[in-house]
Amino acid sequence: MQNKDLDIDARVKNAVFGLPLLKPDEQNRCLGTFYERIELKITFSEAMRYDWTVILEKVIKKKRNYQLLFNGRLDMDVLGQYIRLANRCAKPFAIKNSQHYHQDAESAAIILCADYALNREEIDIMKRYPQY
């Protein structure tokens, strides 16, 4: 009987508060995905200073199962060029709007990720492609 009460209590908590997230802080920093799934990350400051579409297109064409995640607070002009890239390369994308996603200069604005763990040592685009 006690297990049944615990099960009902857990269901009520899930109904009221939603399902608990695995690593919620990490998901908030990474636009809803996990760090180990990220191929490249572009921060707000990097997105506003440079056009990374050429680099992203080269990386996207190497693998078939990537998707792009965009922070919804990114400037619409900048966001538009990356959406056009995703459409041109026929890659799925999502614009993520959440009050929990960070928006400072070093927060993730654009993320190229897979649906499985990639475990890249370096995901920052500026560090992986410093010549650009």
Short mmCIF file of N, CA, C and O in Angstrom, two decimals:
data_model
loop_
_atom_site.label_atom_id
_atom_site.label_comp_id
_atom_site.label_asym_id
_atom_site.label_seq_id
_atom_site.Cartn_x
_atom_site.Cartn_y
_atom_site.Cartn_z
N MET A 1 0.82 -1.20 0.00
CA MET A 1 0.00 0.00 0.00
C MET A 1 0.86 1.26 0.00
O MET A 1 0.52 2.24 -0.62
N GLN A 2 1.99 1.18 0.70
CA GLN A 2 2.85 2.36 0.79
C GLN A 2 3.47 2.70 -0.57
O GLN A 2 3.59 3.87 -0.91
N ASN A 3 3.85 1.69 -1.36
CA ASN A 3 4.40 1.93 -2.70
C ASN A 3 3.37 2.59 -3.60
O ASN A 3 3.70 3.44 -4.42
N LYS A 4 2.12 2.20 -3.46
CA LYS A 4 1.05 2.78 -4.26
C LYS A 4 0.87 4.26 -3.92
O LYS A 4 0.66 5.09 -4.80
N ASP A 5 1.00 4.60 -2.63
CA ASP A 5 0.91 6.00 -2.21
C ASP A 5 2.06 6.82 -2.77
O ASP A 5 1.86 7.96 -3.19
N LEU A 6 3.26 6.24 -2.78
CA LEU A 6 4.42 6.95 -3.33
C LEU A 6 4.25 7.17 -4.82
O LEU A 6 4.61 8.22 -5.35
N ASP A 7 3.70 6.17 -5.51
CA ASP A 7 3.48 6.29 -6.95
C ASP A 7 2.46 7.38 -7.25
O ASP A 7 2.65 8.19 -8.16
N ILE A 8 1.40 7.44 -6.50
CA ILE A 8 0.38 8.48 -6.69
C ILE A 8 0.96 9.84 -6.36
O ILE A 8 0.73 10.82 -7.08
N ASP A 9 1.75 9.92 -5.31
CA ASP A 9 2.39 11.19 -4.93
C ASP A 9 3.33 11.68 -6.04
O ASP A 9 3.34 12.86 -6.37
N ALA A 10 4.10 10.77 -6.62
CA ALA A 10 5.01 11.14 -7.71
C ALA A 10 4.22 11.61 -8.93
O ALA A 10 4.60 12.58 -9.59
N ARG A 11 3.11 10.96 -9.23
CA ARG A 11 2.29 11.37 -10.38
C ARG A 11 1.69 12.76 -10.16
O ARG A 11 1.63 13.56 -11.09
N VAL A 12 1.27 13.04 -8.96
CA VAL A 12 0.71 14.36 -8.66
C VAL A 12 1.79 15.44 -8.79
O VAL A 12 1.56 16.49 -9.39
N LYS A 13 2.97 15.17 -8.27
CA LYS A 13 4.07 16.13 -8.39
C LYS A 13 4.43 16.38 -9.85
O LYS A 13 4.67 17.51 -10.24
N ASN A 14 4.48 15.31 -10.65
CA ASN A 14 4.77 15.48 -12.07
C ASN A 14 3.69 16.27 -12.79
O ASN A 14 3.98 17.05 -13.69
N ALA A 15 2.45 16.06 -12.40
CA ALA A 15 1.35 16.80 -13.02
C ALA A 15 1.40 18.28 -12.67
O ALA A 15 1.11 19.13 -13.50
N VAL A 16 1.79 18.58 -11.45
CA VAL A 16 1.82 19.98 -11.00
C VAL A 16 3.08 20.70 -11.48
O VAL A 16 3.01 21.81 -12.01
N PHE A 17 4.23 20.07 -11.35
CA PHE A 17 5.51 20.73 -11.63
C PHE A 17 6.14 20.32 -12.97
O PHE A 17 7.15 20.88 -13.36
N GLY A 18 5.58 19.33 -13.64
CA GLY A 18 6.17 18.82 -14.87
C GLY A 18 7.19 17.74 -14.56
O GLY A 18 7.60 17.56 -13.41
N LEU A 19 7.60 17.04 -15.59
CA LEU A 19 8.59 15.98 -15.41
C LEU A 19 9.94 16.59 -15.02
O LEU A 19 10.33 17.62 -15.57
N PRO A 20 10.64 15.96 -14.11
CA PRO A 20 11.96 16.48 -13.74
C PRO A 20 12.94 16.34 -14.90
O PRO A 20 12.92 15.34 -15.63
N LEU A 21 13.76 17.35 -15.10
CA LEU A 21 14.75 17.34 -16.18
C LEU A 21 16.05 16.73 -15.69
O LEU A 21 16.42 16.90 -14.54
N LEU A 22 16.74 16.08 -16.61
CA LEU A 22 18.06 15.58 -16.34
C LEU A 22 19.05 16.71 -16.63
O LEU A 22 19.03 17.25 -17.74
N LYS A 23 19.86 17.09 -15.69
CA LYS A 23 20.83 18.18 -15.83
C LYS A 23 20.18 19.48 -16.31
O LYS A 23 20.51 20.00 -17.37
N PRO A 24 19.25 20.05 -15.56
CA PRO A 24 18.55 21.24 -16.03
C PRO A 24 19.45 22.46 -16.24
O PRO A 24 19.23 23.23 -17.18
N ASP A 25 20.46 22.66 -15.40
CA ASP A 25 21.36 23.80 -15.59
C ASP A 25 22.12 23.70 -16.90
O ASP A 25 22.29 24.69 -17.62
N GLU A 26 22.58 22.51 -17.21
CA GLU A 26 23.30 22.28 -18.46
C GLU A 26 22.37 22.51 -19.65
O GLU A 26 22.75 23.14 -20.63
N GLN A 27 21.16 22.02 -19.57
CA GLN A 27 20.21 22.21 -20.66
C GLN A 27 19.86 23.68 -20.85
O GLN A 27 19.66 24.13 -21.98
N ASN A 28 19.81 24.45 -19.78
CA ASN A 28 19.53 25.88 -19.90
C ASN A 28 20.69 26.61 -20.56
O ASN A 28 20.48 27.57 -21.29
N ARG A 29 21.91 26.19 -20.31
CA ARG A 29 23.08 26.81 -20.96
C ARG A 29 23.22 26.38 -22.41
O ARG A 29 23.79 27.09 -23.22
N CYS A 30 22.70 25.20 -22.74
CA CYS A 30 22.90 24.61 -24.06
C CYS A 30 21.61 24.57 -24.89
O CYS A 30 21.45 23.70 -25.75
N LEU A 31 20.71 25.49 -24.66
CA LEU A 31 19.46 25.61 -25.43
C LEU A 31 18.64 24.32 -25.47
O LEU A 31 18.08 23.94 -26.50
N GLY A 32 18.61 23.65 -24.35
CA GLY A 32 17.76 22.47 -24.23
C GLY A 32 18.40 21.15 -24.59
O GLY A 32 17.77 20.10 -24.49
N THR A 33 19.65 21.16 -25.01
CA THR A 33 20.33 19.91 -25.32
C THR A 33 21.43 19.67 -24.29
O THR A 33 21.63 20.47 -23.39
N PHE A 34 22.14 18.56 -24.44
CA PHE A 34 23.22 18.24 -23.52
C PHE A 34 24.57 18.63 -24.13
O PHE A 34 24.75 18.58 -25.35
N TYR A 35 25.52 18.98 -23.28
CA TYR A 35 26.83 19.44 -23.72
C TYR A 35 27.51 18.41 -24.63
O TYR A 35 28.11 18.77 -25.63
N GLU A 36 27.40 17.14 -24.29
CA GLU A 36 28.11 16.12 -25.06
C GLU A 36 27.54 15.91 -26.47
O GLU A 36 28.16 15.30 -27.30
N ARG A 37 26.37 16.47 -26.75
CA ARG A 37 25.77 16.36 -28.09
C ARG A 37 26.15 17.51 -29.01
O ARG A 37 25.80 17.50 -30.18
N ILE A 38 26.86 18.50 -28.51
CA ILE A 38 27.15 19.71 -29.28
C ILE A 38 28.40 19.53 -30.14
O ILE A 38 29.44 19.10 -29.66
N GLU A 39 28.26 19.88 -31.41
CA GLU A 39 29.39 19.92 -32.33
C GLU A 39 30.05 21.30 -32.28
O GLU A 39 31.25 21.41 -32.13
N LEU A 40 29.26 22.35 -32.43
CA LEU A 40 29.77 23.73 -32.40
C LEU A 40 28.80 24.64 -31.66
O LEU A 40 27.58 24.46 -31.77
N LYS A 41 29.36 25.60 -30.97
CA LYS A 41 28.56 26.61 -30.26
C LYS A 41 29.04 27.99 -30.68
O LYS A 41 30.24 28.26 -30.71
N ILE A 42 28.09 28.86 -30.99
CA ILE A 42 28.39 30.25 -31.32
C ILE A 42 27.72 31.12 -30.26
O ILE A 42 26.51 30.99 -30.04
N THR A 43 28.50 31.97 -29.61
CA THR A 43 27.95 32.84 -28.57
C THR A 43 27.29 34.06 -29.20
O THR A 43 27.45 34.32 -30.40
N PHE A 44 26.58 34.82 -28.40
CA PHE A 44 25.95 36.04 -28.89
C PHE A 44 26.98 37.00 -29.45
O PHE A 44 26.79 37.57 -30.53
N SER A 45 28.10 37.19 -28.74
CA SER A 45 29.11 38.15 -29.21
C SER A 45 29.74 37.68 -30.51
O SER A 45 29.99 38.48 -31.42
N GLU A 46 29.99 36.38 -30.66
CA GLU A 46 30.56 35.84 -31.89
C GLU A 46 29.58 35.95 -33.05
O GLU A 46 29.97 36.27 -34.18
N ALA A 47 28.31 35.69 -32.78
CA ALA A 47 27.29 35.77 -33.83
C ALA A 47 27.10 37.19 -34.33
O ALA A 47 26.85 37.41 -35.52
N MET A 48 27.24 38.16 -33.44
CA MET A 48 27.05 39.56 -33.84
C MET A 48 28.28 40.12 -34.56
O MET A 48 28.14 41.03 -35.37
N ARG A 49 29.45 39.57 -34.30
CA ARG A 49 30.68 40.10 -34.90
C ARG A 49 31.04 39.45 -36.23
O ARG A 49 31.59 40.11 -37.11
N TYR A 50 30.77 38.16 -36.38
CA TYR A 50 31.24 37.42 -37.55
C TYR A 50 30.09 36.67 -38.22
O TYR A 50 29.12 36.29 -37.57
N ASP A 51 30.27 36.39 -39.49
CA ASP A 51 29.35 35.55 -40.24
C ASP A 51 29.95 34.15 -40.30
O ASP A 51 30.94 33.93 -41.01
N TRP A 52 29.38 33.21 -39.58
CA TRP A 52 29.91 31.85 -39.48
C TRP A 52 29.21 30.89 -40.44
O TRP A 52 29.41 29.68 -40.35
N THR A 53 28.41 31.39 -41.36
CA THR A 53 27.64 30.49 -42.21
C THR A 53 28.51 29.60 -43.10
O THR A 53 28.17 28.45 -43.33
N VAL A 54 29.65 30.11 -43.57
CA VAL A 54 30.53 29.32 -44.42
C VAL A 54 31.11 28.13 -43.65
O VAL A 54 31.10 26.99 -44.13
N ILE A 55 31.59 28.39 -42.44
CA ILE A 55 32.16 27.32 -41.59
C ILE A 55 31.06 26.32 -41.25
O ILE A 55 31.26 25.10 -41.35
N LEU A 56 29.90 26.80 -40.82
CA LEU A 56 28.82 25.90 -40.45
C LEU A 56 28.39 25.04 -41.63
O LEU A 56 28.12 23.85 -41.46
N GLU A 57 28.32 25.62 -42.80
CA GLU A 57 27.91 24.84 -43.98
C GLU A 57 28.89 23.70 -44.25
O GLU A 57 28.49 22.58 -44.57
N LYS A 58 30.19 23.97 -44.12
CA LYS A 58 31.19 22.91 -44.32
C LYS A 58 31.02 21.79 -43.30
O LYS A 58 31.10 20.61 -43.64
N VAL A 59 30.79 22.15 -42.04
CA VAL A 59 30.64 21.15 -40.99
C VAL A 59 29.33 20.39 -41.16
O VAL A 59 29.29 19.16 -41.02
N ILE A 60 28.27 21.09 -41.50
CA ILE A 60 26.96 20.46 -41.68
C ILE A 60 27.00 19.41 -42.79
O ILE A 60 26.39 18.35 -42.68
N LYS A 61 27.72 19.70 -43.86
CA LYS A 61 27.74 18.78 -45.00
C LYS A 61 28.52 17.50 -44.71
O LYS A 61 28.38 16.52 -45.44
N LYS A 62 29.33 17.48 -43.66
CA LYS A 62 30.08 16.27 -43.30
C LYS A 62 29.18 15.19 -42.73
O LYS A 62 29.41 14.01 -42.94
N LYS A 63 28.19 15.58 -41.96
CA LYS A 63 27.30 14.61 -41.29
C LYS A 63 25.86 14.90 -41.69
O LYS A 63 25.50 16.03 -41.97
N ARG A 64 25.05 13.89 -41.65
CA ARG A 64 23.66 14.05 -42.08
C ARG A 64 22.69 14.35 -40.94
O ARG A 64 21.64 14.89 -41.18
N ASN A 65 23.01 13.99 -39.76
CA ASN A 65 22.02 14.05 -38.69
C ASN A 65 22.22 15.20 -37.71
O ASN A 65 21.90 15.07 -36.53
N TYR A 66 22.73 16.31 -38.16
CA TYR A 66 22.85 17.49 -37.31
C TYR A 66 21.55 18.29 -37.33
O TYR A 66 20.77 18.20 -38.28
N GLN A 67 21.39 19.09 -36.30
CA GLN A 67 20.32 20.07 -36.29
C GLN A 67 20.85 21.35 -35.68
O GLN A 67 21.83 21.33 -34.92
N LEU A 68 20.24 22.46 -36.00
CA LEU A 68 20.64 23.76 -35.48
C LEU A 68 19.62 24.22 -34.44
O LEU A 68 18.41 24.08 -34.65
N LEU A 69 20.13 24.74 -33.34
CA LEU A 69 19.30 25.34 -32.30
C LEU A 69 19.64 26.81 -32.23
O LEU A 69 20.81 27.18 -32.14
N PHE A 70 18.63 27.65 -32.26
CA PHE A 70 18.83 29.09 -32.20
C PHE A 70 18.17 29.65 -30.95
O PHE A 70 17.04 29.29 -30.63
N ASN A 71 18.87 30.55 -30.28
CA ASN A 71 18.28 31.27 -29.17
C ASN A 71 17.33 32.32 -29.77
O ASN A 71 17.73 33.10 -30.62
N GLY A 72 16.09 32.33 -29.34
CA GLY A 72 15.08 33.22 -29.89
C GLY A 72 15.36 34.69 -29.64
O GLY A 72 14.74 35.55 -30.26
N ARG A 73 16.29 35.00 -28.75
CA ARG A 73 16.62 36.40 -28.45
C ARG A 73 17.72 36.94 -29.36
O ARG A 73 18.12 38.09 -29.21
N LEU A 74 18.18 36.12 -30.29
CA LEU A 74 19.19 36.56 -31.25
C LEU A 74 18.56 37.56 -32.22
O LEU A 74 17.39 37.43 -32.58
N ASP A 75 19.33 38.55 -32.63
CA ASP A 75 18.87 39.57 -33.55
C ASP A 75 18.28 38.92 -34.81
O ASP A 75 18.86 37.99 -35.36
N MET A 76 17.14 39.42 -35.27
CA MET A 76 16.42 38.80 -36.38
C MET A 76 17.22 38.80 -37.68
O MET A 76 17.10 37.88 -38.48
N ASP A 77 18.02 39.83 -37.93
CA ASP A 77 18.84 39.85 -39.15
C ASP A 77 19.86 38.72 -39.13
O ASP A 77 20.08 38.04 -40.13
N VAL A 78 20.50 38.54 -37.99
CA VAL A 78 21.50 37.47 -37.84
C VAL A 78 20.80 36.11 -37.88
O VAL A 78 21.25 35.19 -38.57
N LEU A 79 19.71 35.99 -37.17
CA LEU A 79 18.96 34.74 -37.14
C LEU A 79 18.50 34.33 -38.53
O LEU A 79 18.58 33.16 -38.91
N GLY A 80 18.08 35.29 -39.33
CA GLY A 80 17.59 35.01 -40.67
C GLY A 80 18.62 34.35 -41.56
O GLY A 80 18.30 33.42 -42.32
N GLN A 81 19.88 34.79 -41.48
CA GLN A 81 20.90 34.19 -42.34
C GLN A 81 21.17 32.74 -41.97
O GLN A 81 21.46 31.91 -42.83
N TYR A 82 21.07 32.41 -40.68
CA TYR A 82 21.30 31.03 -40.25
C TYR A 82 20.09 30.14 -40.55
O TYR A 82 20.24 28.95 -40.83
N ILE A 83 18.90 30.71 -40.51
CA ILE A 83 17.71 29.95 -40.90
C ILE A 83 17.77 29.64 -42.39
O ILE A 83 17.46 28.52 -42.82
N ARG A 84 18.21 30.61 -43.20
CA ARG A 84 18.38 30.36 -44.63
C ARG A 84 19.41 29.25 -44.87
O ARG A 84 19.23 28.41 -45.76
N LEU A 85 20.49 29.26 -44.08
CA LEU A 85 21.50 28.20 -44.18
C LEU A 85 20.88 26.84 -43.88
O LEU A 85 21.11 25.87 -44.61
N ALA A 86 20.11 26.75 -42.81
CA ALA A 86 19.48 25.48 -42.45
C ALA A 86 18.54 25.01 -43.56
O ALA A 86 18.53 23.82 -43.91
N ASN A 87 17.78 25.91 -44.13
CA ASN A 87 16.88 25.55 -45.22
C ASN A 87 17.65 25.12 -46.46
O ASN A 87 17.29 24.16 -47.13
N ARG A 88 18.72 25.84 -46.79
CA ARG A 88 19.54 25.53 -47.95
C ARG A 88 20.18 24.14 -47.83
O ARG A 88 20.28 23.40 -48.80
N CYS A 89 20.61 23.80 -46.62
CA CYS A 89 21.26 22.50 -46.37
C CYS A 89 20.26 21.42 -45.98
O CYS A 89 20.67 20.29 -45.68
N ALA A 90 18.98 21.76 -45.94
CA ALA A 90 17.91 20.82 -45.56
C ALA A 90 18.16 20.20 -44.19
O ALA A 90 18.01 18.99 -44.00
N LYS A 91 18.53 21.04 -43.23
CA LYS A 91 18.75 20.58 -41.87
C LYS A 91 17.63 21.09 -40.96
O LYS A 91 17.19 22.23 -41.09
N PRO A 92 17.19 20.26 -40.04
CA PRO A 92 16.17 20.73 -39.10
C PRO A 92 16.74 21.78 -38.17
O PRO A 92 17.93 21.77 -37.86
N PHE A 93 15.90 22.70 -37.74
CA PHE A 93 16.31 23.72 -36.79
C PHE A 93 15.16 24.01 -35.85
O PHE A 93 14.00 23.70 -36.15
N ALA A 94 15.50 24.60 -34.73
CA ALA A 94 14.50 25.01 -33.75
C ALA A 94 14.91 26.35 -33.16
O ALA A 94 16.09 26.57 -32.88
N ILE A 95 13.95 27.22 -33.01
CA ILE A 95 14.18 28.50 -32.34
C ILE A 95 13.69 28.33 -30.92
O ILE A 95 12.51 28.07 -30.69
N LYS A 96 14.61 28.43 -29.98
CA LYS A 96 14.32 28.14 -28.58
C LYS A 96 14.05 29.45 -27.82
O LYS A 96 14.91 30.33 -27.80
N ASN A 97 12.88 29.56 -27.25
CA ASN A 97 12.52 30.71 -26.43
C ASN A 97 12.16 30.21 -25.04
O ASN A 97 11.19 29.50 -24.89
N SER A 98 12.96 30.57 -24.08
CA SER A 98 12.67 30.22 -22.70
C SER A 98 13.27 31.27 -21.80
O SER A 98 14.35 31.81 -22.09
N GLN A 99 12.59 31.55 -20.74
CA GLN A 99 13.12 32.51 -19.78
C GLN A 99 14.35 31.97 -19.07
O GLN A 99 15.12 32.73 -18.49
N HIS A 100 14.57 30.67 -19.17
CA HIS A 100 15.71 30.06 -18.48
C HIS A 100 16.99 30.10 -19.30
O HIS A 100 18.07 29.90 -18.76
N TYR A 101 16.88 30.31 -20.61
CA TYR A 101 18.08 30.37 -21.45
C TYR A 101 18.77 31.70 -21.25
O TYR A 101 18.15 32.75 -21.29
N HIS A 102 20.07 31.65 -21.10
CA HIS A 102 20.86 32.84 -20.82
C HIS A 102 20.99 33.71 -22.07
O HIS A 102 20.90 33.22 -23.19
N GLN A 103 21.27 35.02 -21.86
CA GLN A 103 21.38 35.93 -23.00
C GLN A 103 22.57 36.88 -22.89
O GLN A 103 22.63 37.86 -23.60
N ASP A 104 23.53 36.60 -22.05
CA ASP A 104 24.68 37.50 -21.97
C ASP A 104 25.60 37.23 -23.16
O ASP A 104 25.37 36.33 -23.96
N ALA A 105 26.66 38.01 -23.30
CA ALA A 105 27.53 37.97 -24.48
C ALA A 105 28.16 36.60 -24.71
O ALA A 105 28.42 36.21 -25.84
N GLU A 106 28.41 35.85 -23.65
CA GLU A 106 29.08 34.55 -23.78
C GLU A 106 28.11 33.38 -23.74
O GLU A 106 28.53 32.22 -23.72
N SER A 107 26.82 33.64 -23.75
CA SER A 107 25.81 32.58 -23.77
C SER A 107 25.64 32.05 -25.18
O SER A 107 25.93 32.72 -26.16
N ALA A 108 25.11 30.85 -25.27
CA ALA A 108 24.90 30.20 -26.57
C ALA A 108 23.80 30.90 -27.35
O ALA A 108 22.68 31.06 -26.86
N ALA A 109 24.12 31.32 -28.56
CA ALA A 109 23.14 31.91 -29.47
C ALA A 109 22.75 30.90 -30.55
O ALA A 109 21.59 30.82 -30.94
N ILE A 110 23.74 30.13 -31.02
CA ILE A 110 23.52 29.13 -32.06
C ILE A 110 24.28 27.87 -31.67
O ILE A 110 25.45 27.94 -31.30
N ILE A 111 23.62 26.74 -31.78
CA ILE A 111 24.26 25.46 -31.46
C ILE A 111 24.00 24.49 -32.59
O ILE A 111 22.86 24.34 -33.05
N LEU A 112 25.05 23.85 -33.05
CA LEU A 112 24.96 22.75 -34.01
C LEU A 112 25.13 21.47 -33.21
O LEU A 112 26.17 21.29 -32.55
N CYS A 113 24.13 20.61 -33.23
CA CYS A 113 24.19 19.43 -32.36
C CYS A 113 23.64 18.21 -33.07
O CYS A 113 23.03 18.29 -34.13
N ALA A 114 23.86 17.07 -32.46
CA ALA A 114 23.35 15.79 -32.93
C ALA A 114 22.38 15.25 -31.88
O ALA A 114 22.27 15.81 -30.78
N ASP A 115 21.73 14.15 -32.19
CA ASP A 115 20.81 13.56 -31.23
C ASP A 115 21.47 12.43 -30.43
O ASP A 115 20.80 11.63 -29.80
N TYR A 116 22.79 12.38 -30.48
CA TYR A 116 23.56 11.40 -29.72
C TYR A 116 24.84 12.09 -29.24
O TYR A 116 25.18 13.18 -29.71
N ALA A 117 25.55 11.47 -28.34
CA ALA A 117 26.76 12.07 -27.76
C ALA A 117 27.90 12.11 -28.78
O ALA A 117 28.22 11.11 -29.39
N LEU A 118 28.50 13.28 -28.95
CA LEU A 118 29.66 13.47 -29.81
C LEU A 118 30.94 13.57 -28.99
O LEU A 118 32.01 13.24 -29.47
N ASN A 119 30.83 14.09 -27.77
CA ASN A 119 31.94 14.23 -26.83
C ASN A 119 33.12 14.99 -27.42
O ASN A 119 34.27 14.54 -27.34
N ARG A 120 32.87 16.13 -28.01
CA ARG A 120 33.94 16.98 -28.55
C ARG A 120 34.67 17.66 -27.41
O ARG A 120 34.05 18.11 -26.45
N GLU A 121 35.98 17.73 -27.52
CA GLU A 121 36.76 18.42 -26.48
C GLU A 121 36.54 19.91 -26.54
O GLU A 121 36.49 20.57 -25.51
N GLU A 122 36.44 20.46 -27.74
CA GLU A 122 36.24 21.91 -27.90
C GLU A 122 35.02 22.14 -28.79
O GLU A 122 34.98 21.66 -29.92
N ILE A 123 34.05 22.88 -28.25
CA ILE A 123 32.84 23.16 -29.03
C ILE A 123 32.75 24.62 -29.45
O ILE A 123 31.95 24.94 -30.33
N ASP A 124 33.54 25.48 -28.85
CA ASP A 124 33.48 26.90 -29.19
C ASP A 124 34.03 27.12 -30.60
O ASP A 124 35.17 26.75 -30.88
N ILE A 125 33.25 27.73 -31.45
CA ILE A 125 33.63 27.89 -32.86
C ILE A 125 34.86 28.77 -33.01
O ILE A 125 35.70 28.52 -33.87
N MET A 126 35.02 29.76 -32.17
CA MET A 126 36.17 30.68 -32.27
C MET A 126 37.47 29.96 -31.93
O MET A 126 38.52 30.26 -32.51
N LYS A 127 37.40 29.01 -31.03
CA LYS A 127 38.61 28.25 -30.65
C LYS A 127 38.92 27.15 -31.66
O LYS A 127 40.08 26.84 -31.90
N ARG A 128 37.89 26.56 -32.27
CA ARG A 128 38.12 25.51 -33.26
C ARG A 128 38.54 26.05 -34.61
O ARG A 128 39.24 25.40 -35.36
N TYR A 129 38.09 27.27 -34.93
CA TYR A 129 38.42 27.89 -36.22
C TYR A 129 38.98 29.29 -35.97
O TYR A 129 38.37 30.29 -36.36
N PRO A 130 40.15 29.40 -35.36
CA PRO A 130 40.70 30.73 -35.01
C PRO A 130 41.14 31.54 -36.24
O PRO A 130 41.22 32.75 -36.16
N GLN A 131 41.39 30.87 -37.35
CA GLN A 131 41.86 31.58 -38.55
C GLN A 131 40.75 32.44 -39.16
O GLN A 131 41.02 33.30 -39.97
N TYR A 132 39.51 32.18 -38.80
CA TYR A 132 38.40 32.88 -39.41
C TYR A 132 38.30 34.22 -38.81
O TYR A 132 38.07 35.03 -38.36
#
